[in-house]
Short mmCIF file of C-alpha atoms in Angstrom, two decimals:
data_model
loop_
_atom_site.label_atom_id
_atom_site.label_comp_id
_atom_site.label_asym_id
_atom_site.label_seq_id
_atom_site.Cartn_x
_atom_site.Cartn_y
_atom_site.Cartn_z
CA MET A 1 0.00 0.00 0.00
CA ILE A 2 2.80 2.39 0.92
CA ALA A 3 4.39 1.67 -2.44
CA LEU A 4 1.21 2.54 -4.27
CA VAL A 5 0.57 5.78 -2.38
CA VAL A 6 4.16 7.05 -2.30
CA PHE A 7 4.91 6.55 -5.96
CA LEU A 8 1.50 7.74 -7.09
CA VAL A 9 1.96 10.95 -5.10
CA ILE A 10 5.45 11.52 -6.51
CA GLY A 11 4.22 10.77 -10.03
CA ALA A 12 1.23 13.06 -9.67
CA ALA A 13 3.40 15.93 -8.41
CA ALA A 14 5.89 15.44 -11.24
CA ALA A 15 3.09 15.33 -13.80
CA ALA A 16 1.59 18.49 -12.31
CA ILE A 17 4.91 20.34 -12.49
CA LEU A 18 5.68 19.14 -16.01
CA ARG A 19 2.03 19.67 -17.07
CA ILE A 20 1.72 16.10 -18.32
CA PRO A 21 -1.71 14.49 -18.30
CA GLY A 22 -1.50 11.04 -16.77
CA SER A 23 -3.73 8.12 -15.89
CA LEU A 24 -3.16 6.37 -12.54
CA GLY A 25 -0.97 3.76 -14.21
CA ALA A 26 1.18 6.38 -15.91
CA LEU A 27 1.49 8.40 -12.69
CA PHE A 28 2.74 5.33 -10.80
CA LEU A 29 5.39 4.64 -13.44
CA ILE A 30 6.38 8.33 -13.55
CA GLY A 31 6.67 8.23 -9.75
CA LEU A 32 9.05 5.28 -9.91
CA THR A 33 11.31 6.98 -12.45
CA VAL A 34 11.31 10.41 -10.82
CA ASN A 35 12.01 9.01 -7.34
CA GLY A 36 14.83 6.80 -8.65
CA ILE A 37 16.43 9.53 -10.73
CA VAL A 38 16.22 12.20 -8.01
CA LEU A 39 17.67 9.87 -5.38
CA PHE A 40 20.43 8.74 -7.73
CA LEU A 41 21.46 12.34 -8.44
CA ALA A 42 21.30 13.17 -4.73
CA GLY A 43 23.46 10.14 -3.93
CA LEU A 44 25.89 11.13 -6.65
CA ALA A 45 26.19 14.56 -5.00
CA HIS A 46 26.83 12.79 -1.64
CA VAL A 47 23.65 14.18 -0.15
CA PRO A 48 22.46 11.72 2.55
CA LEU A 49 19.35 10.00 1.20
CA VAL A 50 16.25 10.79 3.23
CA PHE A 51 13.51 8.76 1.63
CA TRP A 52 10.48 10.65 2.90
CA VAL A 53 11.58 14.07 1.61
CA LEU A 54 10.47 13.64 -2.01
CA PRO A 55 7.04 12.15 -1.10
CA ALA A 56 6.51 14.96 1.42
CA ALA A 57 7.55 17.62 -1.08
CA SER A 58 5.22 16.01 -3.62
CA VAL A 59 2.29 16.32 -1.22
CA VAL A 60 3.06 20.03 -0.84
CA VAL A 61 3.18 20.44 -4.63
CA LEU A 62 -0.18 18.67 -4.96
CA LEU A 63 -1.75 21.11 -2.50
CA PHE A 64 -1.16 23.87 -5.02
CA ARG A 65 -1.25 22.11 -8.35
CA ARG A 66 -2.95 18.98 -9.68
CA PRO A 67 -2.00 16.97 -12.77
CA ALA A 68 -4.31 17.25 -15.75
CA ARG A 69 -6.58 14.30 -16.39
CA PRO A 70 -6.03 12.51 -19.69
CA PRO A 71 -8.93 12.39 -22.12
CA GLY A 72 -11.36 9.67 -21.08
CA GLN A 73 -11.15 6.38 -22.93
CA ARG A 74 -14.00 3.95 -23.34
CA HIS A 75 -13.24 0.26 -22.93
CA SER A 76 -15.52 -2.67 -23.55
CA ILE A 77 -16.69 -4.54 -20.46
CA ALA A 78 -15.64 -7.91 -21.90
CA ALA A 79 -12.09 -6.71 -22.66
CA THR A 80 -11.87 -5.09 -19.24
CA ILE A 81 -12.81 -8.37 -17.57
CA ALA A 82 -10.36 -10.30 -19.75
CA LEU A 83 -7.60 -7.94 -18.60
CA ALA A 84 -8.72 -7.67 -14.99
CA LEU A 85 -8.69 -11.44 -14.33
CA PRO A 86 -4.93 -11.97 -14.76
CA LEU A 87 -4.05 -8.64 -13.15
CA VAL A 88 -6.13 -9.40 -10.05
CA ALA A 89 -4.56 -12.87 -9.93
CA LEU A 90 -1.10 -11.26 -10.01
CA ILE A 91 -2.01 -8.92 -7.15
CA VAL A 92 -3.43 -11.78 -5.06
CA ALA A 93 -0.32 -13.87 -5.68
CA ALA A 94 1.96 -10.94 -4.79
CA ALA A 95 0.04 -10.35 -1.56
CA ILE A 96 0.90 -13.86 -0.37
CA LEU A 97 4.09 -15.04 -2.08
CA PRO A 98 7.50 -13.63 -1.13
CA ILE A 99 9.97 -12.54 -3.80
CA ARG A 100 11.70 -15.78 -4.74
CA ASP A 101 13.78 -15.22 -7.86
CA TYR A 102 17.49 -15.92 -7.43
CA ASP A 103 18.89 -12.72 -8.93
CA GLY A 104 16.26 -10.61 -7.22
CA ARG A 105 17.26 -11.92 -3.81
CA VAL A 106 21.03 -12.18 -4.46
CA THR A 107 21.77 -9.22 -6.72
CA TRP A 108 19.08 -6.53 -6.54
CA LEU A 109 17.52 -6.65 -3.07
CA PRO A 110 20.88 -6.58 -1.23
CA LYS A 111 21.70 -3.35 -3.10
CA ALA A 112 18.37 -1.87 -1.99
CA GLN A 113 18.88 -2.96 1.63
CA ALA A 114 22.38 -1.48 1.66
CA ILE A 115 21.12 1.84 0.27
CA ALA A 116 18.24 1.95 2.78
CA ARG A 117 20.65 1.24 5.63
CA ASP A 118 23.51 3.54 4.58
CA HIS A 119 21.40 6.35 3.05
CA ALA A 120 23.99 6.43 0.27
CA ILE A 121 24.77 4.81 -3.06
CA ASP A 122 28.48 4.38 -2.36
CA GLY A 123 28.51 2.96 1.17
CA PRO A 124 30.56 0.02 2.51
CA PHE A 125 28.47 -2.56 0.66
CA PHE A 126 29.55 -1.07 -2.67
CA HIS A 127 33.18 -1.29 -1.60
CA GLY A 128 33.07 -5.00 -0.77
CA ALA A 129 32.97 -4.52 3.02
CA GLN A 130 29.59 -6.15 3.62
CA GLY A 131 29.74 -9.41 1.74
CA TYR A 132 29.25 -10.45 -1.81
CA ASN A 133 27.92 -7.75 -4.15
CA PRO A 134 27.69 -9.28 -7.59
CA HIS A 135 27.65 -6.77 -10.44
CA ASN A 136 28.70 -3.79 -8.36
CA HIS A 137 28.32 -1.46 -11.36
CA TYR A 138 24.71 -2.30 -12.13
CA PRO A 139 22.48 0.80 -12.38
CA LEU A 140 20.54 1.66 -9.23
CA LEU A 141 17.21 3.21 -10.21
CA MET A 142 15.12 0.27 -9.02
CA PRO A 143 17.21 -0.47 -5.90
CA LEU A 144 16.66 3.20 -4.96
CA ASP A 145 12.90 2.77 -5.36
CA ASP A 146 13.11 -0.49 -3.42
CA ALA A 147 15.11 1.29 -0.70
CA THR A 148 12.35 3.90 -0.48
CA ALA A 149 9.74 1.16 -0.02
CA ILE A 150 11.93 -0.58 2.59
CA ALA A 151 12.62 2.65 4.49
CA LEU A 152 8.97 3.74 4.50
CA GLY A 153 7.47 0.24 4.75
CA SER A 154 7.84 -2.63 7.13
CA ASP A 155 10.51 -4.92 5.67
CA VAL A 156 12.32 -5.95 2.51
CA GLU A 157 9.33 -7.98 1.34
CA SER A 158 7.31 -4.76 0.92
CA VAL A 159 9.17 -4.12 -2.34
CA ARG A 160 7.19 -6.90 -4.06
CA TRP A 161 4.30 -4.44 -4.39
CA LEU A 162 6.45 -2.20 -6.56
CA TYR A 163 7.05 -4.98 -9.04
CA VAL A 164 3.50 -6.21 -9.37
CA LEU A 165 1.97 -2.71 -9.41
CA MET A 166 4.45 -1.70 -12.08
CA VAL A 167 3.15 -4.50 -14.31
CA VAL A 168 -0.49 -3.65 -13.56
CA SER A 169 0.23 0.03 -14.31
CA LEU A 170 1.92 -0.86 -17.59
CA PHE A 171 -1.06 -2.89 -18.80
CA LEU A 172 -3.49 -0.14 -17.81
CA VAL A 173 -1.42 2.42 -19.72
CA MET A 174 -1.02 0.11 -22.71
CA ARG A 175 -4.73 -0.18 -23.33
CA ASP A 176 -5.00 3.58 -23.70
CA PHE A 177 -2.73 3.26 -26.73
CA ILE A 178 -3.05 -0.27 -28.10
CA SER A 179 -6.06 -2.48 -28.87
CA GLU A 180 -7.54 -3.43 -25.51
CA TRP A 181 -7.95 -7.05 -26.65
CA VAL A 182 -4.30 -7.39 -27.61
CA VAL A 183 -3.35 -5.97 -24.20
CA ALA A 184 -5.76 -8.35 -22.48
CA GLY A 185 -4.23 -11.27 -24.38
CA ALA A 186 -0.70 -10.19 -23.45
CA ALA A 187 -1.69 -10.12 -19.76
CA TRP A 188 -2.34 -13.88 -19.97
CA LEU A 189 1.17 -14.69 -21.20
CA PRO A 190 2.69 -17.48 -19.08
CA ILE A 191 5.97 -15.55 -18.91
CA LEU A 192 4.34 -13.10 -16.48
CA LEU A 193 4.43 -15.85 -13.86
CA ALA A 194 7.99 -17.02 -14.53
CA ILE A 195 9.88 -17.17 -11.23
CA ASP A 196 12.96 -15.55 -12.78
CA GLY A 197 12.15 -12.40 -14.71
CA GLY A 198 8.36 -12.56 -14.29
CA ALA A 199 5.97 -9.99 -12.88
CA LEU A 200 6.50 -11.19 -9.30
CA ALA A 201 10.31 -11.15 -9.54
CA ALA A 202 12.74 -8.43 -8.42
CA TYR A 203 14.90 -9.03 -11.49
CA ASN A 204 13.78 -5.69 -12.98
CA ASP A 205 13.00 -7.01 -16.43
CA PHE A 206 9.42 -5.82 -16.25
CA ALA A 207 10.75 -2.44 -15.12
CA VAL A 208 12.72 -2.29 -18.36
CA CYS A 209 9.65 -3.53 -20.25
CA ALA A 210 7.48 -0.80 -18.70
CA PHE A 211 9.98 1.97 -19.38
CA VAL A 212 10.45 0.82 -22.99
CA GLY A 213 6.67 0.86 -23.34
CA MET A 214 6.33 4.37 -21.94
CA ALA A 215 9.22 5.68 -24.04
CA ILE A 216 7.53 4.37 -27.19
CA LEU A 217 3.88 5.06 -26.38
CA SER A 218 3.94 8.34 -24.48
CA PRO A 219 5.64 11.27 -26.24
CA GLU A 220 5.08 13.59 -23.27
CA THR A 221 7.18 11.46 -20.93
CA ARG A 222 9.58 9.99 -23.47
CA ALA A 223 12.72 11.79 -22.28
CA LEU A 224 12.06 10.81 -18.67
CA PHE A 225 11.65 7.12 -19.48
CA LEU A 226 14.65 7.03 -21.82
CA ALA A 227 16.79 8.37 -18.97
CA ALA A 228 15.19 5.87 -16.61
CA LEU A 229 16.05 3.00 -18.96
CA VAL A 230 19.74 3.91 -18.82
CA LEU A 231 19.61 3.96 -15.01
CA THR A 232 17.68 0.69 -14.60
CA LYS A 233 19.71 -2.09 -16.22
CA ASN A 234 22.64 -2.38 -18.61
CA GLU A 235 20.24 -3.68 -21.26
CA GLY A 236 18.24 -0.50 -20.71
CA ALA A 237 20.97 1.63 -22.27
CA VAL A 238 20.88 -0.53 -25.40
CA LEU A 239 17.10 -0.29 -25.57
CA ALA A 240 17.16 3.48 -25.03
CA ALA A 241 19.63 3.76 -27.92
CA ALA A 242 17.42 1.54 -30.09
CA ILE A 243 14.36 3.68 -29.36
CA VAL A 244 16.25 6.91 -30.10
CA VAL A 245 17.58 5.49 -33.39
CA ALA A 246 14.11 4.27 -34.37
CA LEU A 247 12.50 7.64 -33.61
CA LEU A 248 15.21 9.62 -35.38
CA ALA A 249 15.26 7.28 -38.40
CA THR A 250 11.51 7.67 -38.84
CA ARG A 251 11.73 11.42 -38.19
CA ARG A 252 9.29 11.29 -35.29
CA VAL A 253 11.45 13.43 -32.99
CA ARG A 254 14.18 16.05 -33.06
CA TRP A 255 17.77 15.25 -32.17
CA THR A 256 17.31 16.80 -28.71
CA ILE A 257 15.77 13.47 -27.68
CA VAL A 258 19.31 12.21 -27.08
CA VAL A 259 19.98 14.72 -24.30
CA ALA A 260 18.16 13.00 -21.42
CA PRO A 261 19.58 9.48 -21.93
CA LEU A 262 23.07 10.91 -22.50
CA LEU A 263 22.88 12.90 -19.25
CA ALA A 264 21.73 9.74 -17.46
CA ALA A 265 24.62 7.80 -18.99
CA ALA A 266 27.07 10.51 -17.88
CA ALA A 267 25.70 10.43 -14.32
CA LEU A 268 26.00 6.63 -14.27
CA ALA A 269 29.58 6.80 -15.58
CA LEU A 270 30.47 9.37 -12.91
CA TRP A 271 29.11 7.13 -10.13
CA ARG A 272 30.93 4.10 -11.52
CA MET A 273 34.26 5.97 -11.40
CA HIS A 274 34.08 5.82 -7.58
CA ILE A 275 32.84 2.22 -7.25
CA PRO A 276 35.10 -0.82 -7.73
CA ALA A 277 33.88 -3.29 -10.34
CA ALA A 278 32.96 -6.75 -9.05
CA TYR A 279 31.79 -9.44 -11.42
CA ASP A 280 30.78 -6.73 -13.86
CA GLU A 281 30.88 -7.54 -17.54
CA GLN A 282 33.91 -6.27 -19.45
CA TYR A 283 32.14 -5.29 -22.62
CA GLY A 284 35.29 -3.95 -24.24
CA VAL A 285 37.05 -7.32 -23.90
CA LEU A 286 33.97 -9.23 -25.00
CA VAL A 287 33.37 -7.20 -28.15
CA ARG A 288 37.06 -7.25 -29.10
CA ASP A 289 37.02 -11.06 -29.05
CA LEU A 290 33.69 -11.33 -30.88
CA PRO A 291 33.43 -14.95 -32.09
CA LEU A 292 31.16 -14.35 -35.07
CA HIS A 293 30.85 -18.06 -35.85
CA ARG A 294 28.61 -18.37 -32.76
CA PHE A 295 26.17 -15.74 -34.04
CA PRO A 296 23.79 -18.12 -35.90
CA ALA A 297 23.58 -20.46 -32.90
CA ALA A 298 22.83 -17.49 -30.63
CA LEU A 299 20.09 -16.28 -32.98
CA LEU A 300 18.62 -19.77 -33.11
CA ALA A 301 18.63 -20.02 -29.31
CA LEU A 302 16.69 -16.76 -29.00
CA ALA A 303 14.21 -17.88 -31.66
CA LYS A 304 13.76 -21.21 -29.91
CA HIS A 305 12.74 -19.49 -26.70
CA ALA A 306 10.46 -17.06 -28.53
CA TRP A 307 8.73 -20.08 -30.05
CA ASP A 308 8.25 -21.79 -26.69
CA PRO A 309 4.45 -21.89 -26.15
CA GLY A 310 4.97 -22.87 -22.52
CA GLU A 311 6.36 -19.37 -21.84
CA TRP A 312 4.89 -17.23 -24.60
CA GLY A 313 1.90 -19.02 -26.10
CA TRP A 314 1.98 -18.11 -29.80
CA PHE A 315 2.76 -14.47 -29.08
CA TRP A 316 5.97 -14.13 -31.08
CA PRO A 317 4.70 -16.01 -34.17
CA TRP A 318 1.73 -13.63 -34.03
CA THR A 319 4.12 -10.67 -33.92
CA LEU A 320 5.99 -11.93 -36.97
CA ALA A 321 2.78 -12.64 -38.87
CA ALA A 322 1.31 -9.26 -37.91
CA ALA A 323 4.45 -7.50 -39.15
CA ALA A 324 4.17 -9.35 -42.47
CA VAL A 325 0.49 -8.40 -42.78
CA ALA A 326 1.24 -4.76 -42.01
CA LEU A 327 3.95 -4.71 -44.68
CA ALA A 328 1.68 -6.39 -47.22
CA ARG A 329 -1.01 -3.78 -46.53
CA ARG A 330 1.51 -0.97 -47.01
CA ARG A 331 1.28 0.03 -43.37
CA ALA A 332 5.02 -0.18 -42.76
CA ALA A 333 5.15 3.37 -41.44
CA GLU A 334 2.80 2.42 -38.61
CA ILE A 335 5.04 -0.34 -37.30
CA ALA A 336 8.36 1.28 -38.17
CA VAL A 337 9.32 2.44 -34.68
CA PRO A 338 8.44 -0.76 -32.75
CA ALA A 339 9.87 -2.93 -35.53
CA ILE A 340 13.20 -1.07 -35.60
CA VAL A 341 13.40 -1.22 -31.80
CA ILE A 342 12.79 -4.98 -31.82
CA VAL A 343 15.28 -5.66 -34.62
CA LEU A 344 18.04 -3.55 -33.03
CA ALA A 345 17.43 -4.99 -29.56
CA LEU A 346 17.40 -8.57 -30.85
CA LEU A 347 20.63 -7.87 -32.71
CA ALA A 348 22.22 -6.62 -29.48
CA ASP A 349 20.81 -9.56 -27.50
CA THR A 350 22.13 -12.02 -30.06
CA LEU A 351 25.56 -10.39 -29.86
CA ALA A 352 25.41 -10.63 -26.05
CA LEU A 353 24.79 -14.38 -26.31
CA THR A 354 27.54 -14.65 -28.95
CA VAL A 355 30.38 -12.98 -27.08
CA THR A 356 30.50 -14.94 -23.82
CA SER A 357 32.19 -18.32 -23.52
CA TRP A 358 29.09 -19.87 -21.96
CA ARG A 359 27.43 -22.65 -23.85
CA ILE A 360 24.89 -20.63 -25.79
CA GLU A 361 21.95 -22.89 -24.96
CA GLU A 362 22.83 -22.76 -21.27
CA LEU A 363 22.99 -18.95 -21.21
CA ALA A 364 19.88 -18.61 -23.38
CA SER A 365 17.90 -20.77 -20.98
CA VAL A 366 18.43 -18.22 -18.19
CA ALA A 367 18.50 -15.02 -20.27
CA ALA A 368 16.49 -15.29 -23.50
CA ASN A 369 12.98 -15.00 -22.06
CA ARG A 370 13.98 -12.06 -19.87
CA LEU A 371 15.41 -10.26 -22.89
CA LEU A 372 12.24 -10.95 -24.86
CA VAL A 373 10.16 -9.51 -22.00
CA HIS A 374 11.83 -6.14 -22.66
CA LEU A 375 10.23 -6.11 -26.13
CA LEU A 376 6.68 -6.95 -25.08
CA VAL A 377 5.18 -3.49 -25.71
CA PRO A 378 6.60 -2.84 -29.18
CA ALA A 379 5.52 -6.36 -30.14
CA CYS A 380 1.97 -5.63 -28.93
CA VAL A 381 1.91 -2.47 -31.07
CA ILE A 382 2.82 -4.58 -34.11
CA VAL A 383 0.23 -7.28 -33.33
CA ALA A 384 -2.47 -4.63 -32.91
CA CYS A 385 -1.51 -3.05 -36.22
CA GLY A 386 -1.41 -6.39 -38.01
CA ILE A 387 -4.88 -7.38 -36.93
CA ARG A 388 -6.22 -3.95 -37.87
CA GLN A 389 -6.83 -2.64 -34.38
CA SER A 390 -6.37 1.05 -33.73
CA SER A 391 -3.04 2.13 -32.34
CA ARG A 392 -2.36 5.65 -31.13
CA ALA A 393 1.28 4.82 -30.54
CA GLU A 394 2.27 5.61 -34.10
CA ALA A 395 1.35 9.27 -33.91
CA PRO A 396 3.75 10.74 -31.39
CA MET B 1 -16.92 -10.61 -37.59
CA ARG B 2 -13.80 -9.86 -39.64
CA ARG B 3 -12.55 -7.78 -36.73
CA ALA B 4 -13.43 -10.29 -34.04
CA LEU B 5 -11.96 -13.39 -35.64
CA PRO B 6 -8.25 -12.47 -35.43
CA ILE B 7 -8.72 -11.26 -31.86
CA ALA B 8 -10.41 -14.53 -30.93
CA LEU B 9 -7.60 -16.48 -32.57
CA PHE B 10 -5.00 -14.36 -30.80
CA LEU B 11 -6.58 -15.01 -27.41
CA ALA B 12 -7.06 -18.69 -28.21
CA THR B 13 -3.33 -19.06 -28.83
CA ILE B 14 -2.28 -17.29 -25.61
CA VAL B 15 -4.83 -17.83 -22.83
CA PRO B 16 -4.80 -21.67 -22.80
CA TYR B 17 -1.06 -21.54 -22.16
CA GLY B 18 -1.23 -18.86 -19.48
CA ALA B 19 -4.34 -19.91 -17.58
CA PRO B 20 -2.86 -23.14 -16.13
CA ARG B 21 0.14 -21.24 -14.81
CA TYR B 22 -2.11 -18.62 -13.23
CA ALA B 23 -4.17 -21.41 -11.68
CA ALA B 24 -1.05 -23.14 -10.33
CA THR B 25 0.28 -19.89 -8.85
CA LEU B 26 -3.05 -19.12 -7.18
CA ARG B 27 -3.22 -22.66 -5.79
CA LEU B 28 0.26 -22.22 -4.32
CA ALA B 29 -0.75 -18.85 -2.86
CA ARG B 30 -3.93 -20.38 -1.36
CA ASP B 31 -1.94 -23.21 0.24
CA LEU B 32 0.50 -20.77 1.85
CA ALA B 33 -1.94 -18.00 2.72
CA LYS B 34 -2.65 -19.05 6.30
CA ARG B 35 1.00 -19.24 7.32
CA PRO B 36 3.10 -16.21 8.37
CA MET B 37 5.49 -14.78 5.76
CA GLU B 38 8.50 -16.28 7.53
CA GLU B 39 7.09 -19.79 7.12
CA ARG B 40 6.14 -19.14 3.49
CA ARG B 41 9.74 -18.20 2.77
CA ALA B 42 11.05 -21.31 4.54
CA GLU B 43 8.65 -23.49 2.55
CA LEU B 44 9.53 -21.94 -0.83
CA PHE B 45 13.25 -21.33 -0.39
CA GLY B 46 14.34 -24.68 1.05
CA GLY B 47 16.44 -25.83 3.98
CA TRP B 48 19.06 -23.08 3.88
CA TYR B 49 16.56 -20.37 4.82
CA ALA B 50 15.74 -21.60 8.35
CA ASP B 51 19.45 -22.15 8.96
CA ALA B 52 20.25 -18.62 7.78
CA MET B 53 17.57 -17.12 10.01
CA ARG B 54 18.98 -19.00 12.99
CA LEU B 55 22.45 -17.61 12.17
CA ARG B 56 20.93 -14.17 11.84
CA ALA B 57 19.48 -14.41 15.34
CA GLU B 58 22.78 -15.66 16.77
CA THR B 59 25.14 -13.08 15.22
CA PRO B 60 25.28 -9.28 15.44
CA PRO B 61 24.88 -7.24 12.21
CA ASN B 62 28.58 -6.35 12.19
CA ALA B 63 29.74 -9.99 12.42
CA SER B 64 31.88 -11.57 9.73
CA ILE B 65 30.94 -15.03 8.50
CA ASP B 66 33.03 -17.48 6.49
CA PHE B 67 31.00 -19.84 4.32
CA VAL B 68 32.98 -22.95 3.43
CA MET B 69 31.25 -24.59 0.47
CA LEU B 70 31.85 -28.33 0.58
CA THR B 71 30.54 -29.05 -2.94
CA PRO B 72 29.88 -26.96 -6.08
CA ALA B 73 26.16 -27.47 -5.43
CA ALA B 74 26.55 -25.61 -2.12
CA ARG B 75 27.25 -22.33 -3.88
CA ASP B 76 23.63 -21.31 -4.40
CA ALA B 77 22.67 -22.06 -0.79
CA ALA B 78 25.70 -20.14 0.49
CA ILE B 79 25.09 -17.07 -1.68
CA LEU B 80 21.37 -16.96 -0.94
CA ALA B 81 22.08 -17.33 2.78
CA GLY B 82 24.70 -14.59 2.61
CA ALA B 83 22.20 -12.23 0.97
CA ALA B 84 19.67 -13.01 3.70
CA LEU B 85 22.31 -12.26 6.35
CA GLN B 86 23.17 -8.79 5.08
CA PRO B 87 24.86 -6.57 6.36
CA ARG B 88 27.07 -9.24 7.90
CA ASP B 89 30.36 -9.50 6.00
CA CYS B 90 30.01 -12.92 4.36
CA ARG B 91 33.01 -14.48 2.64
CA TYR B 92 32.97 -17.61 0.52
CA PHE B 93 35.53 -20.41 0.13
CA ASP B 94 35.57 -23.52 -2.07
CA GLY B 95 36.37 -26.21 0.52
CA TRP B 96 38.48 -26.27 3.68
CA GLU B 97 41.80 -26.06 1.86
CA ALA B 98 40.84 -22.74 0.25
CA TRP B 99 39.49 -21.55 3.61
CA ARG B 100 42.80 -22.30 5.35
CA ALA B 101 44.67 -20.49 2.57
CA ARG B 102 42.18 -17.55 2.84
CA ARG B 103 41.58 -17.87 -0.91
CA ARG B 104 38.14 -16.46 -1.78
CA ALA B 105 35.90 -18.41 -4.12
CA GLU B 106 35.62 -17.08 -7.66
CA PHE B 107 32.00 -16.83 -8.78
CA VAL B 108 32.75 -16.59 -12.46
CA HIS B 109 31.63 -18.72 -15.32
CA ASP B 110 33.69 -16.79 -17.82
CA ALA B 111 36.76 -15.24 -16.21
CA ARG B 112 37.58 -13.27 -19.36
CA ALA B 113 34.17 -11.63 -19.31
CA VAL B 114 33.98 -10.14 -15.84
CA ASN B 115 36.09 -8.22 -13.37
CA ALA B 116 37.37 -9.84 -10.21
CA PRO B 117 35.72 -9.15 -6.86
CA PRO B 118 37.26 -6.38 -4.75
CA GLY B 119 39.27 -6.84 -1.60
CA PRO B 120 42.35 -8.74 -0.44
CA PRO B 121 42.20 -12.19 1.27
CA PRO B 122 40.02 -11.68 4.33
CA GLY B 123 41.16 -11.97 7.92
CA PRO B 124 39.72 -14.46 10.44
CA ALA B 125 35.91 -14.44 10.73
CA ASP B 126 33.72 -14.32 13.82
CA VAL B 127 31.73 -17.32 12.63
CA VAL B 128 32.60 -20.22 10.32
CA VAL B 129 29.81 -22.09 8.54
CA ALA B 130 30.14 -25.26 6.47
CA VAL B 131 27.69 -25.47 3.58
CA ASP B 132 26.52 -28.84 2.28
CA ALA B 133 23.61 -28.59 -0.15
CA ALA B 134 22.73 -32.27 0.30
CA ALA B 135 22.34 -32.08 4.08
CA GLU B 136 18.96 -31.64 5.76
CA HIS B 137 20.35 -28.48 7.35
CA PRO B 138 22.69 -27.13 4.62
CA LEU B 139 24.35 -24.57 6.91
CA SER B 140 26.18 -25.92 9.96
CA ARG B 141 28.19 -23.71 12.29
CA ARG B 142 31.74 -24.91 13.08
#
């Protein structure tokens, strides 16, 4: 509950200041990004992190200014029920089940606990003095939000609400832009209940998915979510770059769109200069040794997981077929942005599988579905276009 | 009809795959609902969790703990337990020989791909724990 109220209040205040109309779902996601970014910048400036200050300041802002309401959207009752059933099931499950994904508990939650305890993003934990901190250089936007929930809530388990409400918010936002039936169908995807990388996990893949979705669907908040992507996961920077390239290539935006993600990348680089690396990927070494002969096997491994009905139903074959239909109907312009984002991201993901010395199938079995989760929203835009449902996403 | 058919097909190729997993998750949640969160964690996480919570109660937050992993399979239990014991300074060793030599375990699958962990060989710890994933109680204090 605290998670819902705190991040909604922060999101509402930010939307009021920036004069952005926002539904409840959008305000929650804006709240997550604004809180994470503000705390990261404060931590970078060595200001002790006091987690109640931003929510309190947001309440004051809301006393004087309210965010504009978005234009009302009508949704069919049947589609609303089809969407509500899985979302309510997710909330019920989150209310009872603890966070149980391995990387959530080993990698991400310890960062959040350390930040909540030390009120800093460069405390002893990040210098190896409090145990094992795998991937010391990972971006901290979500651990900062988690730390806020821990500091203002009861215990570390309170962060699970952030993750499930983020997914619920994303689906509510999506149906304002994409066919409500396509969104309802996507909410039933088995992958949402995967222990690692699903909607109840603290692995942050649905955070990346949500921020990609907002950066593509919502022009008013695009810069904010592009910056948030860079500060959420390493893959987020690649996705932010893919979105920027897609938007620039299709002439949907001006070049100034690069400013926010570049500033975020600079802030992240500055923080990393003062933090020792620990089990962090050496991308320079990996790319220099690029074993190109592994590329086809890596691509095949990704495709194999996309074609796994046990995790995805027939979602990805539908995406491919919908893209073909859109092209045949000369509607390429409508799917250009999501299609470019998916192609560039899959290219990067395939390279990531190619460059390590892991057995590709072994690495793909733990990574491929999570990487595909990042592309859920652009794929939904393509499916909606292919089956001739209205999509507002293509008119930013 | 032309509009409804593809939507119906789309749902028919997704929902039957997702619904059983939703049902299974809700059944699991129902079975655990009456227990306190601590017991739900113990049930879902496995034997290491109760052991880690006992260690947590027995050691102050500033304690240092050496985890001596007796088999490769013990790594997951040791790392998960260490995360649950935060902020205690947990160190990890592959077997007693490495522990005696104060040689930290390397958690790398691809040494070329990642940086090494920070810090020199650690000094003596306040608590030493042997980790055996096959044991009923995977963490045993020595």
